[in-house]
mmCIF file of C-alpha atoms and ligand atoms in Angstrom:
data_model
loop_
_atom_site.group_PDB
_atom_site.id
_atom_site.type_symbol
_atom_site.label_atom_id
_atom_site.label_comp_id
_atom_site.label_asym_id
_atom_site.label_seq_id
_atom_site.Cartn_x
_atom_site.Cartn_y
_atom_site.Cartn_z
ATOM 1 C CA MET C 1 88.392 33.670 59.497
ATOM 2 C CA LEU C 2 85.072 35.399 59.862
ATOM 3 C CA ALA C 3 83.770 38.508 58.150
ATOM 4 C CA ASP C 4 80.702 40.707 58.516
ATOM 5 C CA VAL C 5 79.831 43.236 55.850
ATOM 6 C CA VAL C 6 78.170 46.634 56.123
ATOM 7 C CA VAL C 7 76.778 47.441 52.686
ATOM 8 C CA GLY C 8 74.740 50.322 51.265
ATOM 9 C CA LEU C 9 71.391 49.198 49.870
ATOM 10 C CA SER C 10 70.577 52.481 48.132
ATOM 11 C CA TYR C 11 72.696 55.322 46.695
ATOM 12 C CA GLY C 12 75.150 55.857 49.532
ATOM 13 C CA ASP C 13 74.517 58.171 52.493
ATOM 14 C CA GLU C 14 72.297 55.563 54.150
ATOM 15 C CA GLY C 15 74.036 55.815 57.516
ATOM 16 C CA LYS C 16 76.401 52.876 57.125
ATOM 17 C CA GLY C 17 78.823 54.616 59.488
ATOM 18 C CA LYS C 18 76.344 54.451 62.323
ATOM 19 C CA VAL C 19 75.971 50.698 61.884
ATOM 20 C CA THR C 20 79.735 50.245 61.618
ATOM 21 C CA HIS C 21 80.210 52.109 64.906
ATOM 22 C CA HIS C 22 77.585 50.117 66.663
ATOM 23 C CA LEU C 23 79.266 46.884 65.522
ATOM 24 C CA LEU C 24 82.804 48.033 66.337
ATOM 25 C CA LYS C 25 81.731 48.865 69.885
ATOM 26 C CA THR C 26 81.073 45.173 70.506
ATOM 27 C CA GLY C 27 84.846 44.605 70.479
ATOM 28 C CA ASP C 28 84.315 41.482 68.331
ATOM 29 C CA TYR C 29 86.504 42.538 65.440
ATOM 30 C CA THR C 30 90.245 42.323 64.811
ATOM 31 C CA HIS C 31 90.154 44.237 61.490
ATOM 32 C CA CYS C 32 88.030 46.910 59.843
ATOM 33 C CA ILE C 33 88.473 47.037 56.058
ATOM 34 C CA ARG C 34 87.092 49.594 53.586
ATOM 35 C CA TYR C 35 86.519 47.472 50.511
ATOM 36 C CA ASN C 36 85.726 49.838 47.648
ATOM 37 C CA GLY C 37 85.832 53.425 46.460
ATOM 38 C CA GLY C 38 88.098 56.362 47.123
ATOM 39 C CA CYS C 39 87.690 59.729 48.785
ATOM 40 C CA ASN C 40 84.356 60.167 46.999
ATOM 41 C CA ALA C 41 82.903 58.670 50.183
ATOM 42 C CA GLY C 42 82.439 60.801 53.260
ATOM 43 C CA HIS C 43 82.131 59.288 56.661
ATOM 44 C CA THR C 44 80.951 61.437 59.547
ATOM 45 C CA ILE C 45 81.993 60.125 62.932
ATOM 46 C CA TYR C 46 80.925 61.440 66.320
ATOM 47 C CA HIS C 47 83.598 60.233 68.678
ATOM 48 C CA ASN C 48 84.214 61.440 72.252
ATOM 49 C CA ASN C 49 81.873 64.367 71.594
ATOM 50 C CA LYS C 50 83.825 65.531 68.570
ATOM 51 C CA LYS C 51 82.829 65.416 64.934
ATOM 52 C CA PHE C 52 85.261 63.871 62.440
ATOM 53 C CA ILE C 53 84.884 63.504 58.690
ATOM 54 C CA THR C 54 87.058 60.843 57.071
ATOM 55 C CA HIS C 55 87.073 59.906 53.407
ATOM 56 C CA HIS C 56 89.587 57.079 53.326
ATOM 57 C CA ILE C 57 90.453 55.719 56.744
ATOM 58 C CA PRO C 58 87.941 53.214 58.127
ATOM 59 C CA ALA C 59 86.246 53.856 61.459
ATOM 60 C CA GLY C 60 88.054 51.009 63.230
ATOM 61 C CA VAL C 61 90.895 53.370 64.098
ATOM 62 C CA PHE C 62 88.605 55.131 66.599
ATOM 63 C CA PHE C 63 88.115 51.833 68.418
ATOM 64 C CA GLY C 64 91.661 50.487 68.424
ATOM 65 C CA VAL C 65 90.837 48.033 65.620
ATOM 66 C CA LYS C 66 93.338 47.640 62.761
ATOM 67 C CA SER C 67 91.915 49.735 59.926
ATOM 68 C CA ILE C 68 92.774 48.910 56.348
ATOM 69 C CA ILE C 69 92.071 50.613 53.040
ATOM 70 C CA GLY C 70 91.553 47.461 50.989
ATOM 71 C CA SER C 71 92.683 46.291 47.574
ATOM 72 C CA GLY C 72 89.330 47.264 46.063
ATOM 73 C CA CYS C 73 90.016 50.924 46.885
ATOM 74 C CA VAL C 74 91.766 53.846 45.224
ATOM 75 C CA VAL C 75 93.713 56.254 47.433
ATOM 76 C CA ASN C 76 94.604 59.921 47.218
ATOM 77 C CA MET C 77 97.811 60.283 49.222
ATOM 78 C CA GLU C 78 97.237 63.937 50.069
ATOM 79 C CA GLN C 79 93.854 63.106 51.543
ATOM 80 C CA PHE C 80 95.241 60.059 53.338
ATOM 81 C CA ASN C 81 98.030 62.141 54.900
ATOM 82 C CA ALA C 82 95.559 64.847 55.933
ATOM 83 C CA GLU C 83 93.473 62.249 57.757
ATOM 84 C CA ILE C 84 96.561 60.832 59.461
ATOM 85 C CA ARG C 85 97.416 64.357 60.682
ATOM 86 C CA MET C 86 93.835 64.893 61.881
ATOM 87 C CA LEU C 87 94.015 61.682 63.922
ATOM 88 C CA HIS C 88 97.426 62.533 65.376
ATOM 89 C CA ALA C 89 96.142 65.988 66.331
ATOM 90 C CA VAL C 90 93.622 64.394 68.681
ATOM 91 C CA GLY C 91 96.100 61.872 70.034
ATOM 92 C CA ILE C 92 94.990 58.828 68.026
ATOM 93 C CA GLN C 93 97.956 56.642 67.060
ATOM 94 C CA THR C 94 98.053 55.388 63.478
ATOM 95 C CA LYS C 95 101.298 53.383 63.269
ATOM 96 C CA GLY C 96 100.506 49.682 63.431
ATOM 97 C CA MET C 97 96.831 50.617 63.299
ATOM 98 C CA VAL C 98 96.109 52.204 59.890
ATOM 99 C CA PHE C 99 97.146 50.491 56.652
ATOM 100 C CA ILE C 100 96.762 50.633 52.881
ATOM 101 C CA ALA C 101 96.723 47.346 50.964
ATOM 102 C CA GLU C 102 99.810 47.033 48.766
ATOM 103 C CA ASN C 103 97.588 46.285 45.789
ATOM 104 C CA ALA C 104 95.210 49.226 46.257
ATOM 105 C CA HIS C 105 95.582 51.843 43.513
ATOM 106 C CA ILE C 106 96.673 55.454 43.700
ATOM 107 C CA ILE C 107 94.534 58.424 42.626
ATOM 108 C CA THR C 108 96.977 60.819 40.933
ATOM 109 C CA GLU C 109 96.739 64.580 40.442
ATOM 110 C CA ASP C 110 95.963 63.930 36.774
ATOM 111 C CA HIS C 111 93.000 61.769 37.774
ATOM 112 C CA VAL C 112 91.626 64.539 39.955
ATOM 113 C CA GLU C 113 92.178 67.143 37.257
ATOM 114 C CA GLU C 114 90.386 65.026 34.658
ATOM 115 C CA ASP C 115 87.460 64.281 36.980
ATOM 116 C CA SER C 116 87.130 67.957 37.886
ATOM 117 C CA ARG C 117 85.869 68.513 34.325
ATOM 118 C CA ASP C 118 83.041 65.941 34.575
ATOM 119 C CA THR C 119 79.611 67.282 33.702
ATOM 120 C CA LYS C 120 77.891 64.070 32.564
ATOM 121 C CA ILE C 121 77.645 61.938 35.711
ATOM 122 C CA GLY C 122 77.809 64.527 38.460
ATOM 123 C CA THR C 123 80.786 62.867 40.139
ATOM 124 C CA THR C 124 82.332 64.014 43.399
ATOM 125 C CA LYS C 125 85.344 65.179 41.303
ATOM 126 C CA GLN C 126 87.792 63.219 43.431
ATOM 127 C CA GLY C 127 89.429 61.356 40.529
ATOM 128 C CA ASN C 128 87.694 58.097 41.310
ATOM 129 C CA GLY C 129 86.559 57.132 37.784
ATOM 130 C CA PRO C 130 89.882 57.923 36.052
ATOM 131 C CA ALA C 131 91.823 56.020 38.762
ATOM 132 C CA TYR C 132 89.753 52.865 38.263
ATOM 133 C CA ARG C 133 89.913 53.273 34.487
ATOM 134 C CA ASP C 134 93.704 53.287 34.637
ATOM 135 C CA LYS C 135 93.671 50.302 36.982
ATOM 136 C CA TYR C 136 91.671 48.281 34.463
ATOM 137 C CA ASP C 137 93.700 49.653 31.589
ATOM 138 C CA ARG C 138 96.764 48.220 33.383
ATOM 139 C CA ARG C 139 98.576 51.506 33.666
ATOM 140 C CA GLY C 140 97.577 52.404 37.210
ATOM 141 C CA VAL C 141 99.946 53.024 40.113
ATOM 142 C CA LEU C 142 99.881 50.384 42.841
ATOM 143 C CA ALA C 143 100.099 51.649 46.416
ATOM 144 C CA LYS C 144 103.234 49.549 46.953
ATOM 145 C CA ASN C 145 104.975 51.483 44.180
ATOM 146 C CA HIS C 146 104.164 54.921 45.536
ATOM 147 C CA PRO C 147 107.395 56.509 46.850
ATOM 148 C CA ASP C 148 105.705 58.082 49.904
ATOM 149 C CA LEU C 149 104.387 54.707 51.008
ATOM 150 C CA GLN C 150 107.405 52.455 50.585
ATOM 151 C CA GLN C 151 109.120 53.223 53.896
ATOM 152 C CA SER C 152 106.044 54.606 55.641
ATOM 153 C CA GLY C 153 104.933 51.557 57.617
ATOM 154 C CA TYR C 154 101.415 52.067 56.294
ATOM 155 C CA LEU C 155 101.524 49.355 53.599
ATOM 156 C CA ILE C 156 100.096 45.909 54.253
ATOM 157 C CA ASP C 157 100.000 42.610 52.366
ATOM 158 C CA LEU C 158 96.395 41.492 52.897
ATOM 159 C CA TYR C 159 97.191 37.851 52.172
ATOM 160 C CA ASP C 160 99.857 37.691 54.842
ATOM 161 C CA GLU C 161 97.772 39.644 57.291
ATOM 162 C CA LEU C 162 94.589 37.614 56.918
ATOM 163 C CA HIS C 163 95.817 34.142 56.032
ATOM 164 C CA ASN C 164 99.111 33.800 57.879
ATOM 165 C CA SER C 165 98.293 35.372 61.226
ATOM 166 C CA GLU C 166 98.269 33.514 64.528
ATOM 167 C CA GLU C 167 95.064 35.099 65.736
ATOM 168 C CA GLU C 168 91.968 34.226 63.704
ATOM 169 C CA PRO C 169 90.841 37.411 61.953
ATOM 170 C CA VAL C 170 87.301 38.652 62.541
ATOM 171 C CA ILE C 171 86.784 41.323 59.939
ATOM 172 C CA LEU C 172 84.276 44.090 59.617
ATOM 173 C CA PHE C 173 84.026 45.181 56.000
ATOM 174 C CA GLU C 174 82.842 48.714 55.420
ATOM 175 C CA GLY C 175 81.331 49.389 51.994
ATOM 176 C CA ALA C 176 81.279 52.818 50.394
ATOM 177 C CA GLN C 177 78.405 54.204 48.271
ATOM 178 C CA GLY C 178 75.612 51.714 47.632
ATOM 179 C CA PHE C 179 73.726 49.338 45.370
ATOM 180 C CA GLY C 180 72.218 52.024 43.096
ATOM 181 C CA LEU C 181 75.729 53.371 42.416
ATOM 182 C CA ASP C 182 77.373 49.983 41.840
ATOM 183 C CA ILE C 183 79.296 49.701 38.570
ATOM 184 C CA ASP C 184 77.484 46.466 37.612
ATOM 185 C CA TRP C 185 74.074 46.697 39.308
ATOM 186 C CA GLY C 186 73.509 50.418 39.640
ATOM 187 C CA ASP C 187 71.727 52.746 37.237
ATOM 188 C CA TYR C 188 74.534 52.857 34.636
ATOM 189 C CA PRO C 189 76.064 55.266 33.629
ATOM 190 C CA TYR C 190 74.957 57.193 36.764
ATOM 191 C CA VAL C 191 77.153 55.027 38.935
ATOM 192 C CA THR C 192 80.519 55.089 40.635
ATOM 193 C CA SER C 193 83.411 53.033 39.253
ATOM 194 C CA SER C 194 83.754 50.404 41.973
ATOM 195 C CA HIS C 195 82.040 47.285 43.311
ATOM 196 C CA CYS C 196 79.758 48.512 46.083
ATOM 197 C CA THR C 197 77.924 45.222 46.695
ATOM 198 C CA THR C 198 78.859 42.464 49.157
ATOM 199 C CA ALA C 199 80.717 40.786 46.284
ATOM 200 C CA GLY C 200 83.142 43.724 46.352
ATOM 201 C CA ALA C 201 84.233 42.763 49.865
ATOM 202 C CA LEU C 202 85.419 39.394 48.550
ATOM 203 C CA LEU C 203 87.874 41.133 46.239
ATOM 204 C CA ASN C 204 89.936 42.015 49.316
ATOM 205 C CA GLY C 205 91.513 38.631 49.956
ATOM 206 C CA VAL C 206 88.732 36.963 51.921
ATOM 207 C CA PRO C 207 87.141 33.673 50.815
ATOM 208 C CA PRO C 208 83.331 33.611 50.414
ATOM 209 C CA GLN C 209 82.933 31.042 53.214
ATOM 210 C CA ALA C 210 84.192 33.620 55.696
ATOM 211 C CA ILE C 211 81.127 35.831 55.308
ATOM 212 C CA ARG C 212 78.846 35.593 58.338
ATOM 213 C CA ASN C 213 76.432 38.531 58.569
ATOM 214 C CA VAL C 214 75.593 41.095 55.928
ATOM 215 C CA PHE C 215 74.174 44.294 57.358
ATOM 216 C CA GLY C 216 72.354 46.096 54.540
ATOM 217 C CA VAL C 217 71.669 49.755 55.272
ATOM 218 C CA ALA C 218 68.894 51.890 53.794
ATOM 219 C CA LYS C 219 67.049 55.055 54.796
ATOM 220 C CA ALA C 220 63.366 55.686 55.414
ATOM 221 C CA TYR C 221 63.406 57.571 52.090
ATOM 222 C CA ASP C 222 65.861 57.384 49.192
ATOM 223 C CA THR C 223 68.414 60.051 48.372
ATOM 224 C CA TYR C 224 70.746 60.393 45.404
ATOM 225 C CA VAL C 225 73.442 62.922 44.476
ATOM 226 C CA GLY C 226 74.446 63.291 40.846
ATOM 227 C CA ALA C 227 73.420 64.389 37.374
ATOM 228 C CA LYS C 228 70.210 62.408 36.771
ATOM 229 C CA ASP C 229 66.723 63.518 37.828
ATOM 230 C CA PHE C 230 65.647 61.787 40.992
ATOM 231 C CA HIS C 231 63.916 64.269 43.315
ATOM 232 C CA GLY C 232 60.182 63.609 43.737
ATOM 233 C CA ALA C 233 57.805 66.261 42.394
ATOM 234 C CA SER C 234 55.946 67.110 45.602
ATOM 235 C CA VAL C 235 57.107 69.824 48.016
ATOM 236 C CA ILE C 236 57.254 67.146 50.696
ATOM 237 C CA PHE C 237 60.620 66.104 49.269
ATOM 238 C CA ASP C 238 62.048 69.580 49.797
ATOM 239 C CA LYS C 239 60.863 69.338 53.371
ATOM 240 C CA ILE C 240 62.424 65.900 53.852
ATOM 241 C CA GLN C 241 65.684 67.208 52.370
ATOM 242 C CA GLU C 242 65.701 70.020 54.892
ATOM 243 C CA LEU C 243 64.590 67.974 57.909
ATOM 244 C CA GLY C 244 67.065 65.216 57.110
ATOM 245 C CA ALA C 245 69.909 67.682 56.354
ATOM 246 C CA GLU C 246 70.438 65.881 53.067
ATOM 247 C CA PHE C 247 73.591 67.592 51.837
ATOM 248 C CA GLY C 248 76.678 65.692 50.695
ATOM 249 C CA ALA C 249 79.478 65.059 53.237
ATOM 250 C CA THR C 250 82.109 65.320 50.477
ATOM 251 C CA THR C 251 80.748 68.019 48.159
ATOM 252 C CA GLY C 252 78.016 69.792 50.139
ATOM 253 C CA ARG C 253 75.613 69.249 47.212
ATOM 254 C CA PRO C 254 71.923 68.821 48.066
ATOM 255 C CA ARG C 255 70.819 65.199 47.903
ATOM 256 C CA GLN C 256 67.731 64.625 45.746
ATOM 257 C CA CYS C 257 65.006 62.867 47.722
ATOM 258 C CA ASN C 258 62.210 60.439 46.957
ATOM 259 C CA TRP C 259 60.189 57.754 48.736
ATOM 260 C CA LEU C 260 61.906 54.500 49.585
ATOM 261 C CA ASN C 261 61.738 52.354 46.450
ATOM 262 C CA LEU C 262 60.706 48.891 47.626
ATOM 263 C CA ASP C 263 61.404 47.207 44.279
ATOM 264 C CA SER C 264 65.012 48.409 44.324
ATOM 265 C CA LEU C 265 65.315 47.596 48.014
ATOM 266 C CA LYS C 266 64.221 43.979 47.515
ATOM 267 C CA LYS C 267 66.587 43.543 44.599
ATOM 268 C CA SER C 268 69.424 45.016 46.611
ATOM 269 C CA VAL C 269 68.689 42.842 49.656
ATOM 270 C CA ASN C 270 68.650 39.734 47.448
ATOM 271 C CA ILE C 271 71.791 40.481 45.452
ATOM 272 C CA ASN C 272 73.766 41.573 48.516
ATOM 273 C CA GLY C 273 72.556 38.637 50.583
ATOM 274 C CA ALA C 274 71.613 40.940 53.436
ATOM 275 C CA THR C 275 70.855 39.019 56.619
ATOM 276 C CA VAL C 276 69.924 42.149 58.557
ATOM 277 C CA VAL C 277 68.419 45.318 57.094
ATOM 278 C CA VAL C 278 68.767 48.578 58.969
ATOM 279 C CA ILE C 279 66.404 51.350 57.870
ATOM 280 C CA ASN C 280 67.690 54.665 59.220
ATOM 281 C CA LYS C 281 66.246 58.128 59.802
ATOM 282 C CA ILE C 282 62.681 57.056 60.552
ATOM 283 C CA ASP C 283 62.403 60.183 62.733
ATOM 284 C CA ILE C 284 62.559 62.351 59.597
ATOM 285 C CA LEU C 285 59.363 60.845 58.142
ATOM 286 C CA ARG C 286 57.833 61.171 61.602
ATOM 287 C CA GLN C 287 58.628 64.894 61.569
ATOM 288 C CA ALA C 288 57.339 65.236 58.000
ATOM 289 C CA ASN C 289 54.328 63.222 59.132
ATOM 290 C CA LYS C 290 54.016 61.368 55.822
ATOM 291 C CA TRP C 291 54.466 57.631 55.347
ATOM 292 C CA ALA C 292 54.917 56.245 51.836
ATOM 293 C CA VAL C 293 56.994 53.973 49.610
ATOM 294 C CA LEU C 294 57.431 53.619 45.853
ATOM 295 C CA GLN C 295 56.411 50.322 44.319
ATOM 296 C CA GLY C 296 56.028 49.577 40.603
ATOM 297 C CA GLN C 297 56.026 53.310 39.682
ATOM 298 C CA ASN C 298 53.278 53.992 42.248
ATOM 299 C CA GLU C 299 53.385 55.967 45.465
ATOM 300 C CA VAL C 300 51.814 53.850 48.186
ATOM 301 C CA PHE C 301 50.691 55.880 51.226
ATOM 302 C CA PHE C 302 50.081 54.706 54.784
ATOM 303 C CA MET C 303 48.114 56.187 57.645
ATOM 304 C CA ASN C 304 50.892 55.981 60.201
ATOM 305 C CA GLU C 305 54.310 54.659 61.125
ATOM 306 C CA ASP C 306 53.034 51.251 62.263
ATOM 307 C CA GLU C 307 51.285 50.562 58.978
ATOM 308 C CA TRP C 308 54.362 51.641 57.077
ATOM 309 C CA THR C 309 56.783 49.471 59.065
ATOM 310 C CA SER C 310 54.467 46.413 58.922
ATOM 311 C CA TYR C 311 54.136 46.779 55.175
ATOM 312 C CA ILE C 312 57.922 46.870 54.701
ATOM 313 C CA GLU C 313 58.387 43.908 57.041
ATOM 314 C CA ASN C 314 55.867 41.889 55.036
ATOM 315 C CA GLN C 315 57.626 42.741 51.800
ATOM 316 C CA LEU C 316 60.973 41.475 53.125
ATOM 317 C CA PRO C 317 59.973 38.343 55.031
ATOM 318 C CA ASN C 318 63.373 36.618 55.077
ATOM 319 C CA VAL C 319 65.506 39.229 56.789
ATOM 320 C CA GLN C 320 65.612 40.860 60.198
ATOM 321 C CA ILE C 321 64.666 44.513 59.863
ATOM 322 C CA ARG C 322 65.706 47.195 62.340
ATOM 323 C CA PHE C 323 64.076 50.615 62.095
ATOM 324 C CA SER C 324 66.249 53.333 63.514
ATOM 325 C CA ASP C 325 66.268 57.096 64.117
ATOM 326 C CA SER C 326 68.945 59.621 63.106
ATOM 327 C CA PRO C 327 72.051 59.643 65.270
ATOM 328 C CA LYS C 328 72.148 62.317 67.950
ATOM 329 C CA ARG C 329 74.173 65.348 66.888
ATOM 330 C CA ILE C 330 76.266 67.422 69.229
HETATM 331 P P1 IMP K 1 82.184 59.334 41.660
HETATM 332 O O1 IMP K 1 82.160 58.151 42.556
HETATM 333 O O2 IMP K 1 82.819 60.540 42.277
HETATM 334 O O3 IMP K 1 82.748 59.002 40.303
HETATM 335 O O4 IMP K 1 80.678 59.764 41.402
HETATM 336 C C1 IMP K 1 79.770 58.916 40.709
HETATM 337 C C2 IMP K 1 78.379 59.031 41.331
HETATM 338 O O5 IMP K 1 78.383 58.469 42.627
HETATM 339 C C3 IMP K 1 77.878 60.467 41.495
HETATM 340 O O6 IMP K 1 76.479 60.478 41.308
HETATM 341 C C4 IMP K 1 78.227 60.781 42.954
HETATM 342 O O7 IMP K 1 77.408 61.767 43.502
HETATM 343 C C5 IMP K 1 77.937 59.426 43.597
HETATM 344 N N1 IMP K 1 78.702 59.193 44.818
HETATM 345 C C6 IMP K 1 80.008 58.876 44.932
HETATM 346 N N2 IMP K 1 80.348 58.723 46.220
HETATM 347 C C7 IMP K 1 79.236 58.926 46.940
HETATM 348 C C8 IMP K 1 78.944 58.866 48.344
HETATM 349 O O8 IMP K 1 79.786 58.580 49.201
HETATM 350 N N3 IMP K 1 77.649 59.145 48.695
HETATM 351 C C9 IMP K 1 76.702 59.421 47.784
HETATM 352 N N4 IMP K 1 76.923 59.487 46.472
HETATM 353 C C10 IMP K 1 78.187 59.221 46.047
HETATM 354 MG MG1 MG K 2 79.020 58.166 53.425
#
C-alpha cells in the first residue's frame, strides 16, 4: 500500500484542507483518513460553490473517496451525526463511504462538560483532552462499543480494510492541528492531546514503508489560538489578523499572529520528514506589504517578496517549497 500525509507544520489553521483538496482531485487515492484529534479541528471546504465546515469527517467524502475517522481520533457522536445529516441534505451519500475505525475512542458528554471548564490551556472545549486521558487511563469507550454505531454500517476494521483488500490501497492521511500543538513536540502544556506529526499517521494501521510523500503545510506568518501569549507586539500583526481573517473555524476566537518562525519550521520539517512544504496565504503579506521571519529571537526583514521567498528556500534546501495564495472565497 501507499500513503501520502498532509501534516500541519505550525499550530493548525495552516490551510491543510486546501492541500488535501488539491491532492484528492487527482483521483489517485482510494482512502482518505483523518489520523488524529477530535472535533477541535475545523475544516472549511468550498465544494460546488457551497461552503461546508466539517470537524470530524475527512474531505474525501466530497470526492467519492472512502473517508475514515482513524484509530488515532476521538469522536463526538452528536457532531458526527450532524455532519452526516449535513452531507445527506446536499445529496452526498455516506453509506459505504464514511467510516469510523472500530478502535477510535468516543468523546462523551462528561468529557465535553469537563473541558468546558478549562481556563489553563485555552482549549476548544470539545472534550478532546479528557477523551484522550480516559483512553490512556484504559477506561475510554471504543467506537465499536458505542450502541449507536454497532448496527450503523459506519464502523470499519482498519486492518481488514487496508491489509486484506483486493485493490491496493492508496491512502491520503489528513492531519489535524500541527507540530506546535503536538503532545510530544509542541509547546507543552499549550498543546492538544494527540499525535499531530507524521508519526501519528502510522498509528492508524499503516506500516512506515507505505509512506511516500509528506506534504507539510505552513502559512506565510504563524498563528496560534489558546491561552499563552503569542501575538507580536507591532500593530502590523493586528492588520495581518484582519487581512487574513484569522478567527477560529471551531470557536470563532481570534488567532494570535506573529512572523513565520524559521527555527520552528525547520525543526518541524525535519521531524515530520516533509518532502514538500506548502506555504499558504502569501497574498496576506503582500497586502500588508511587509516581509519578515523570526529567527533566533530576531525579526529579520526583507525588501520584497522575492527576497523573502529566496531566503526561506535557502534555509530549507532539501525540500520542494510551494508558495501559495489564499483560496478564493465565494
Ligand atoms: P484542545 O485540542 O481543544 O484540547 O485545545 C488545545 C490547544 O490546541 C488550544 O490552544 C486550542 O486552541 C488548540 N487547537 C485545537 N484544535 C485546533 C485547530 O484545529 N486549530 C488551531 N488550534 C487548535
Ligand atoms: Mg483546520
